[in-house]
Amino acid sequence: MFRLPLLVLTTVIAIVAAPARAGGVEAYCPDLKWVLLAPAGGSAVQVIDVSRGVTPLSTLRSRPRGPVLAVHVQVASRRVWVLAANGLDAHDGFSGRVLGHWPAPEGVRLDRLEADAAGRLTAWSGARPFEAVHGAAMLVPAGARVSWR
């Protein structure tokens, strides 16, 4: 009775994840039961709900974004953060709408995304941390005091 739905779920995930396994980005959010997939070199992220079968929720796209390096889901807000070498984007996980885009400062190439225990995100370029500050035109060095004059 449950074999057919399980077989279909496994087949769909294998087909969708095949490009991602070749060096793309894969993430699973157990609280929401979301799978996030980005193919190698791709700038779009697919958000798939696997709580009741396989339900595509959205495709996260941003014109200025380069290839995806990392993704992070904030469970409470259903916000998906997408890191590329040239910046950080925030998306609504359900609609795919871009909520914010913070380009990397000139000459900075981002390489990883980390969240602390409080859920604050830090984008890293080597040993240099950067954060997305609401209202800022680009990522700012972590801990920097930002003046709005």
Protein backbone atom coordinates (compact mmCIF):
# COMPACT_ATOMS: atom_id res chain seq x y z
CA MET A 1 0.00 0.00 0.00
CA PHE A 2 2.79 2.46 0.88
CA ARG A 3 5.26 1.03 -1.61
CA LEU A 4 4.04 3.00 -4.63
CA PRO A 5 4.10 6.47 -2.94
CA LEU A 6 7.50 5.67 -1.44
CA LEU A 7 8.81 4.55 -4.82
CA VAL A 8 7.47 7.71 -6.48
CA LEU A 9 8.99 9.91 -3.75
CA THR A 10 12.37 8.20 -4.03
CA THR A 11 12.34 8.42 -7.83
CA VAL A 12 11.44 12.12 -7.88
CA ILE A 13 14.07 13.04 -5.31
CA ALA A 14 16.69 11.01 -7.20
CA ILE A 15 15.81 12.72 -10.51
CA VAL A 16 15.76 16.22 -9.03
CA ALA A 17 18.86 15.64 -6.91
CA ALA A 18 20.92 14.10 -9.73
CA PRO A 19 22.29 17.45 -10.98
CA ALA A 20 22.97 18.60 -7.40
CA ARG A 21 25.01 15.49 -6.57
CA ALA A 22 27.46 16.46 -9.30
CA GLY A 23 28.77 19.29 -7.11
CA GLY A 24 25.68 21.39 -6.45
CA VAL A 25 24.10 22.36 -3.15
CA GLU A 26 21.69 20.12 -1.21
CA ALA A 27 20.07 20.90 2.13
CA TYR A 28 17.31 19.40 4.23
CA CYS A 29 15.31 21.29 6.87
CA PRO A 30 13.81 18.61 9.16
CA ASP A 31 11.54 21.06 11.03
CA LEU A 32 9.72 22.06 7.83
CA LYS A 33 10.47 18.87 5.89
CA TRP A 34 11.88 20.92 3.02
CA VAL A 35 14.54 19.78 0.57
CA LEU A 36 16.54 22.54 -1.12
CA LEU A 37 18.48 21.75 -4.29
CA ALA A 38 20.73 23.81 -6.56
CA PRO A 39 22.55 22.20 -9.50
CA ALA A 40 26.30 22.67 -9.86
CA GLY A 41 27.00 26.11 -11.31
CA GLY A 42 23.32 27.04 -11.14
CA SER A 43 21.88 30.19 -9.61
CA ALA A 44 18.36 28.84 -8.94
CA VAL A 45 17.35 26.90 -5.82
CA GLN A 46 14.39 24.50 -5.84
CA VAL A 47 12.38 24.26 -2.60
CA ILE A 48 10.49 20.97 -2.26
CA ASP A 49 8.12 20.02 0.57
CA VAL A 50 8.37 16.30 1.38
CA SER A 51 5.99 16.25 4.36
CA ARG A 52 3.11 14.72 2.38
CA GLY A 53 4.62 13.35 -0.79
CA VAL A 54 6.72 15.55 -3.05
CA THR A 55 5.37 19.07 -3.49
CA PRO A 56 7.45 21.72 -5.26
CA LEU A 57 7.00 24.96 -3.31
CA SER A 58 9.08 27.47 -5.23
CA THR A 59 12.14 28.15 -7.31
CA LEU A 60 14.36 30.84 -5.84
CA ARG A 61 15.92 33.04 -8.50
CA SER A 62 17.77 36.35 -8.42
CA ARG A 63 19.12 38.04 -11.53
CA PRO A 64 22.36 39.40 -10.01
CA ARG A 65 23.21 36.15 -8.21
CA GLY A 66 26.04 33.92 -9.39
CA PRO A 67 26.33 30.16 -8.76
CA VAL A 68 24.89 29.05 -5.41
CA LEU A 69 27.43 28.16 -2.71
CA ALA A 70 25.20 27.60 0.34
CA VAL A 71 21.62 27.85 1.59
CA HIS A 72 20.13 28.31 5.06
CA VAL A 73 16.50 28.15 6.21
CA GLN A 74 15.12 30.24 9.08
CA VAL A 75 12.28 28.03 10.30
CA ALA A 76 10.15 30.62 12.14
CA SER A 77 9.96 33.04 9.20
CA ARG A 78 10.19 30.39 6.43
CA ARG A 79 12.95 32.59 4.99
CA VAL A 80 15.60 31.00 2.79
CA TRP A 81 19.03 32.62 2.58
CA VAL A 82 21.07 31.89 -0.55
CA LEU A 83 24.80 32.61 -0.71
CA ALA A 84 26.69 33.11 -3.95
CA ALA A 85 30.28 34.27 -4.40
CA ASN A 86 29.01 37.75 -5.27
CA GLY A 87 26.38 38.28 -2.55
CA LEU A 88 23.63 37.07 -0.23
CA ASP A 89 19.89 36.93 -0.97
CA ALA A 90 16.88 36.44 1.30
CA HIS A 91 13.78 34.78 -0.20
CA ASP A 92 10.30 33.88 0.99
CA GLY A 93 10.41 30.06 0.93
CA PHE A 94 6.81 29.66 -0.23
CA SER A 95 6.55 32.27 -3.00
CA GLY A 96 10.21 32.53 -3.99
CA ARG A 97 9.97 36.34 -3.79
CA VAL A 98 13.29 38.11 -3.20
CA LEU A 99 13.10 39.89 0.16
CA GLY A 100 16.58 41.37 0.05
CA HIS A 101 19.86 41.31 -1.84
CA TRP A 102 23.21 42.28 -0.35
CA PRO A 103 26.10 42.23 -2.84
CA ALA A 104 29.59 41.46 -1.59
CA PRO A 105 31.89 44.48 -1.18
CA GLU A 106 34.21 45.25 -4.09
CA GLY A 107 37.01 42.68 -4.34
CA VAL A 108 35.41 40.24 -1.85
CA ARG A 109 34.59 36.70 -2.92
CA LEU A 110 32.33 34.91 -0.44
CA ASP A 111 32.85 31.20 0.23
CA ARG A 112 30.63 30.01 3.10
CA LEU A 113 27.58 30.78 5.23
CA GLU A 114 27.27 30.08 8.96
CA ALA A 115 24.54 30.61 11.55
CA ASP A 116 25.26 31.12 15.24
CA ALA A 117 23.18 29.72 18.11
CA ALA A 118 20.85 32.75 17.97
CA GLY A 119 20.22 32.20 14.25
CA ARG A 120 22.22 35.22 13.02
CA LEU A 121 23.92 34.56 9.70
CA THR A 122 27.49 35.36 8.79
CA ALA A 123 28.85 35.19 5.25
CA TRP A 124 32.57 34.49 5.13
CA SER A 125 35.34 35.39 2.73
CA GLY A 126 38.31 33.39 3.93
CA ALA A 127 38.73 34.55 7.55
CA ARG A 128 36.74 37.78 7.08
CA PRO A 129 33.11 37.71 8.34
CA PHE A 130 30.32 39.81 6.79
CA GLU A 131 26.68 40.28 7.71
CA ALA A 132 23.52 41.51 6.01
CA VAL A 133 22.31 44.65 7.77
CA HIS A 134 18.78 45.79 6.98
CA GLY A 135 18.96 49.00 4.95
CA ALA A 136 22.62 48.57 3.96
CA ALA A 137 23.53 48.65 0.27
CA MET A 138 25.93 45.71 0.63
CA LEU A 139 27.25 43.19 3.14
CA VAL A 140 29.15 44.89 5.95
CA PRO A 141 32.04 43.55 8.03
CA ALA A 142 30.67 41.70 11.05
CA GLY A 143 30.66 43.86 14.17
CA ALA A 144 31.14 47.10 12.20
CA ARG A 145 29.19 50.13 13.37
CA VAL A 146 26.99 51.36 10.54
CA SER A 147 26.09 55.04 10.40
CA TRP A 148 22.91 56.14 8.59
CA ARG A 149 23.89 59.80 8.09
